[in-house]
GROMACS .gro file of C-alpha atoms in nm:
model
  179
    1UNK     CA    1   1.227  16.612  -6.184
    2UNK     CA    2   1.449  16.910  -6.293
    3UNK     CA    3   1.554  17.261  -6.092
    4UNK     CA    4   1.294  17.490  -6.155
    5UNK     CA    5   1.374  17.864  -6.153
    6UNK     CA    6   1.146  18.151  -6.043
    7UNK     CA    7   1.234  18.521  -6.043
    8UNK     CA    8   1.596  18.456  -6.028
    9UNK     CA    9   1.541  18.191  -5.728
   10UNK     CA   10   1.680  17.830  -5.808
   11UNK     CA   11   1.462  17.543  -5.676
   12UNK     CA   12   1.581  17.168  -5.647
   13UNK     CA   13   1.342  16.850  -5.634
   14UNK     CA   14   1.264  16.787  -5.295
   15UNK     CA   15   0.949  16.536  -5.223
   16UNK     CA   16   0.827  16.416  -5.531
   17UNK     CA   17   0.444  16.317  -5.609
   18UNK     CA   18   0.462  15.931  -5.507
   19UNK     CA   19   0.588  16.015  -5.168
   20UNK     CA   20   0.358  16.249  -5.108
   21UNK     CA   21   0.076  16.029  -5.217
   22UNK     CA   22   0.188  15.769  -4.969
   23UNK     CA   23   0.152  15.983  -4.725
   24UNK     CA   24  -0.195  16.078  -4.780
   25UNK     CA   25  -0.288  15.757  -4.844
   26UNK     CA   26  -0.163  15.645  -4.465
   27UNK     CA   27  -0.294  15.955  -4.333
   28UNK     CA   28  -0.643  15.938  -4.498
   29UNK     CA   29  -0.690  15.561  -4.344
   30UNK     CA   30  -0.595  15.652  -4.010
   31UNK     CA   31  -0.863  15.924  -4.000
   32UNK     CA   32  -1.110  15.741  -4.180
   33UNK     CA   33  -1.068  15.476  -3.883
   34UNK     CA   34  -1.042  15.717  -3.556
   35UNK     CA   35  -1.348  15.957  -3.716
   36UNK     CA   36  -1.545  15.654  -3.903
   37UNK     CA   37  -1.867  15.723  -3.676
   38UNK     CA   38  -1.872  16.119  -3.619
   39UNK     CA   39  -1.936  16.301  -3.957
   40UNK     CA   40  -1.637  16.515  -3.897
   41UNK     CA   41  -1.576  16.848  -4.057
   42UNK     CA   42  -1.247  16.899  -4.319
   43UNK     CA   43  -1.147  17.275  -4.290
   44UNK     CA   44  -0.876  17.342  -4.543
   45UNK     CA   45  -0.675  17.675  -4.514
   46UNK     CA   46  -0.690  17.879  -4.836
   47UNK     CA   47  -0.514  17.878  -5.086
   48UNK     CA   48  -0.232  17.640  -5.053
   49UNK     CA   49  -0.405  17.284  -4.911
   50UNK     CA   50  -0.635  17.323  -5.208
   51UNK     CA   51  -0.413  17.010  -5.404
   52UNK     CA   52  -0.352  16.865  -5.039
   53UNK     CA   53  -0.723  16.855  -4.960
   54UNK     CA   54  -0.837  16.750  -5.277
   55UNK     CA   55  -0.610  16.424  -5.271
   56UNK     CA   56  -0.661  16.381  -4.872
   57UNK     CA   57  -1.039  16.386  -4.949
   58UNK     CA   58  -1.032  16.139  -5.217
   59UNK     CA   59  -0.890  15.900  -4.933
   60UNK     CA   60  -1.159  15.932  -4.678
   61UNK     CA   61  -1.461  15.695  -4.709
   62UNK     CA   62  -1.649  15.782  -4.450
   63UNK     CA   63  -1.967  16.037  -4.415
   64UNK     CA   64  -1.808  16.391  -4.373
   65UNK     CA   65  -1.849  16.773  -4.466
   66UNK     CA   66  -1.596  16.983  -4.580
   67UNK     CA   67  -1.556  17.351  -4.596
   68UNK     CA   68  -1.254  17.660  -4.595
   69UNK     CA   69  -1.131  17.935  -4.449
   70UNK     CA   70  -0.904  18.190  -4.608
   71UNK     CA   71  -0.677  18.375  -4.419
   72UNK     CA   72  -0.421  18.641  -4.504
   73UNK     CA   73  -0.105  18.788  -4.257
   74UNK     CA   74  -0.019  19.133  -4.225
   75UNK     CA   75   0.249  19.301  -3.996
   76UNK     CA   76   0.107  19.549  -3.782
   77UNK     CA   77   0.300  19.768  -3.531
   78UNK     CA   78   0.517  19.502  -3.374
   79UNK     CA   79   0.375  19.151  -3.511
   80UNK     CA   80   0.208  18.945  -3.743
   81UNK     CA   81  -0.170  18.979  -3.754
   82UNK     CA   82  -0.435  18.775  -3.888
   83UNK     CA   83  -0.739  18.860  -4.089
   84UNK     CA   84  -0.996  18.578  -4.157
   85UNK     CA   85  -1.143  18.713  -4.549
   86UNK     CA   86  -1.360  18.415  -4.584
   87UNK     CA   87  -1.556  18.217  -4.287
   88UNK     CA   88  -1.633  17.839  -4.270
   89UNK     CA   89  -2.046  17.937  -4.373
   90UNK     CA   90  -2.164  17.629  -4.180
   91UNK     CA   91  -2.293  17.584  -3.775
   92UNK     CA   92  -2.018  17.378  -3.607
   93UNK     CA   93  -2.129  17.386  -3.303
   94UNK     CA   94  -2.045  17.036  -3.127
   95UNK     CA   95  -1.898  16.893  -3.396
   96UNK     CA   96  -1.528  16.689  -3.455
   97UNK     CA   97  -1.299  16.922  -3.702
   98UNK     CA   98  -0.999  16.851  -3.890
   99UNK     CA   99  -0.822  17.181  -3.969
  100UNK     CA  100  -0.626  17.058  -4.326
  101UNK     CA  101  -0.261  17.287  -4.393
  102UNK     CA  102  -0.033  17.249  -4.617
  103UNK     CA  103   0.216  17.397  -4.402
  104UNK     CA  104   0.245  17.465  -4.086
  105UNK     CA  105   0.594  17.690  -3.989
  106UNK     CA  106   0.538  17.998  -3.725
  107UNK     CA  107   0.180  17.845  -3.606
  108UNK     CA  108   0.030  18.215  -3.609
  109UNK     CA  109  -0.198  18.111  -3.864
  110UNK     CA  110  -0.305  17.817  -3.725
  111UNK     CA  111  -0.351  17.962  -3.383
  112UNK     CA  112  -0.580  18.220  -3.511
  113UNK     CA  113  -0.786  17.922  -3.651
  114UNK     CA  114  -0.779  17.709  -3.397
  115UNK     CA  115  -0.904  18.034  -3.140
  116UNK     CA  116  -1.131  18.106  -3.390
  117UNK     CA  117  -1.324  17.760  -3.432
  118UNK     CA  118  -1.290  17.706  -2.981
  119UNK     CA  119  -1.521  17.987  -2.999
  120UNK     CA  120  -1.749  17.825  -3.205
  121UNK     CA  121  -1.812  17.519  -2.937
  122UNK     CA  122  -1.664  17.269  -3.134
  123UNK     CA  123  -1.650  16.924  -3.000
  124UNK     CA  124  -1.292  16.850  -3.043
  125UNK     CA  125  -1.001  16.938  -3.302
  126UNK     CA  126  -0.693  16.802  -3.494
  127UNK     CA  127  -0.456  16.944  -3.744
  128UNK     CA  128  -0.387  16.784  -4.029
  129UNK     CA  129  -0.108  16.925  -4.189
  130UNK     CA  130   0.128  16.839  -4.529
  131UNK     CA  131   0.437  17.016  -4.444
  132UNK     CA  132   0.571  17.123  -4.061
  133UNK     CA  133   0.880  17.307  -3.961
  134UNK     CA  134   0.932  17.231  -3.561
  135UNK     CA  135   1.191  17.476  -3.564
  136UNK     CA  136   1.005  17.749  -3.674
  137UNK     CA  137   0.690  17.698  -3.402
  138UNK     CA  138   0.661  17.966  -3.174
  139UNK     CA  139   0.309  17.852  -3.010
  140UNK     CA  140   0.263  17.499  -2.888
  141UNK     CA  141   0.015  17.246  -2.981
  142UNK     CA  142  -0.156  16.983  -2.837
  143UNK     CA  143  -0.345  16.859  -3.130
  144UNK     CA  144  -0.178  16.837  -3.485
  145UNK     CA  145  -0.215  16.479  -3.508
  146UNK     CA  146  -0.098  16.412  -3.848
  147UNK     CA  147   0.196  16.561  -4.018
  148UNK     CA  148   0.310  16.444  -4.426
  149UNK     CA  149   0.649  16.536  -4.350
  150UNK     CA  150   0.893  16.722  -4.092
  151UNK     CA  151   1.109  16.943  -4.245
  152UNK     CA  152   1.387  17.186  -4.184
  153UNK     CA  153   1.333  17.577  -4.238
  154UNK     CA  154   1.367  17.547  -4.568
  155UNK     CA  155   1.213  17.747  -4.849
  156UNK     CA  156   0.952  17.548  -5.052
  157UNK     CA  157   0.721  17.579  -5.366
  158UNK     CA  158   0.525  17.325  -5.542
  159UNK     CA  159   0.193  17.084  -5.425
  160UNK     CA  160  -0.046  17.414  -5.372
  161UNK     CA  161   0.261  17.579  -5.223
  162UNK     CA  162   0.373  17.883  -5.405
  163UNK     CA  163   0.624  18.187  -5.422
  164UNK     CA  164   0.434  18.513  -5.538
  165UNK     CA  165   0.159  18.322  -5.672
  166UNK     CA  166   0.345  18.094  -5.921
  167UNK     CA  167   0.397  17.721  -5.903
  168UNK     CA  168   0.107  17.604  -5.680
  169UNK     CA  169  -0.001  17.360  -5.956
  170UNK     CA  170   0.344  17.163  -5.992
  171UNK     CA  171   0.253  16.754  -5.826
  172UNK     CA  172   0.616  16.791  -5.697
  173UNK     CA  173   0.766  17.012  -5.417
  174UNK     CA  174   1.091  17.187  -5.454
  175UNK     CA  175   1.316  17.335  -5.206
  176UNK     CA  176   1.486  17.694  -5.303
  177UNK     CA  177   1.893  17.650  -5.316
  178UNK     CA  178   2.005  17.885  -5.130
  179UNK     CA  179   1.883  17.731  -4.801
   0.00000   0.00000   0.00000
């Protein structure tokens, strides 16, 4: 793996594919054990746990559905908003739901989601989530139950992951620099 450069931003190799499978790998056995008999729900979060989805899925065994959401961020008067663009299409109602991120820093996204699908009368929920900056949280949760990897606030591309649109296809994640 080499530095990558993106409108005048320097990124360095950070977690390389291997790792990253690894992680999935461990990840998609412990939910294939704790969910083997409830036909749970994947919900990946548009667009960047498309390549974490796709190899978490390929780990899970068991009967399951999956589905997505796509959600975008705006600032408003005095702070971030959400607006869900594209719903889940499917009656969850009573049913066990994995929310799938790839990364999971300020938590306003994944609060909206996780208000969003309580309304619905789900039966329970976890997070499942690549990438996680504890620093960054400003909501706490009670149920993100599996994290890839902890990091530090650190500016990152690569795996689905991208900086204005460019380099969510690259196996690899890179950290900018400059951080």
């Amino acid at each position: 793996m080499t530095n990558i450069t993106i409108d005048k931003l320097e990124f360095e190799p950070f977690i390389d594919y291997s790792q990253i499978k690894k992680r999935i790998r461990l990840m998609g056995i412990d939910m294939s054990v704790k969910y083997a008999d409830k036909n749970p729900v994947f919900i990946g979060v548009l667009n960047g746990c498309f390549m974490f989805m796709a190899d978490l899925m390929k780990q899970i065994p068991i009967p399951c559905e999956l589905s997505f959401v796509k959600l975008a961020s705006y600032y408003g008067t005095q702070q971030e908003q959400i607006k869900e663009l594209l719903g889940v299409g499917m009656d969850l109602t009573g049913r066990d739901v994995i929310v799938v991120e790839d990364i999971i820093d300020s938590g306003n996204s994944l609060r909206y989601t996780i208000d969003a699908l309580e309304r619905l009368h789900v039966n329970s929920i976890a997070v499942c989530t690549l990438l996680m900056k504890p620093l960054c949280l400003k909501h706490n949760f009670d149920n993100i139950m599996y994290v890839g990897f902890e990091i530090e606030n650190e500016f990152v591309v690569g795996y689905g992951l991208d900086y204005n649109g460019q380099c969510r296809n690259l196996p690899d994640i890179y950290k900018n620099v400059g951080e």
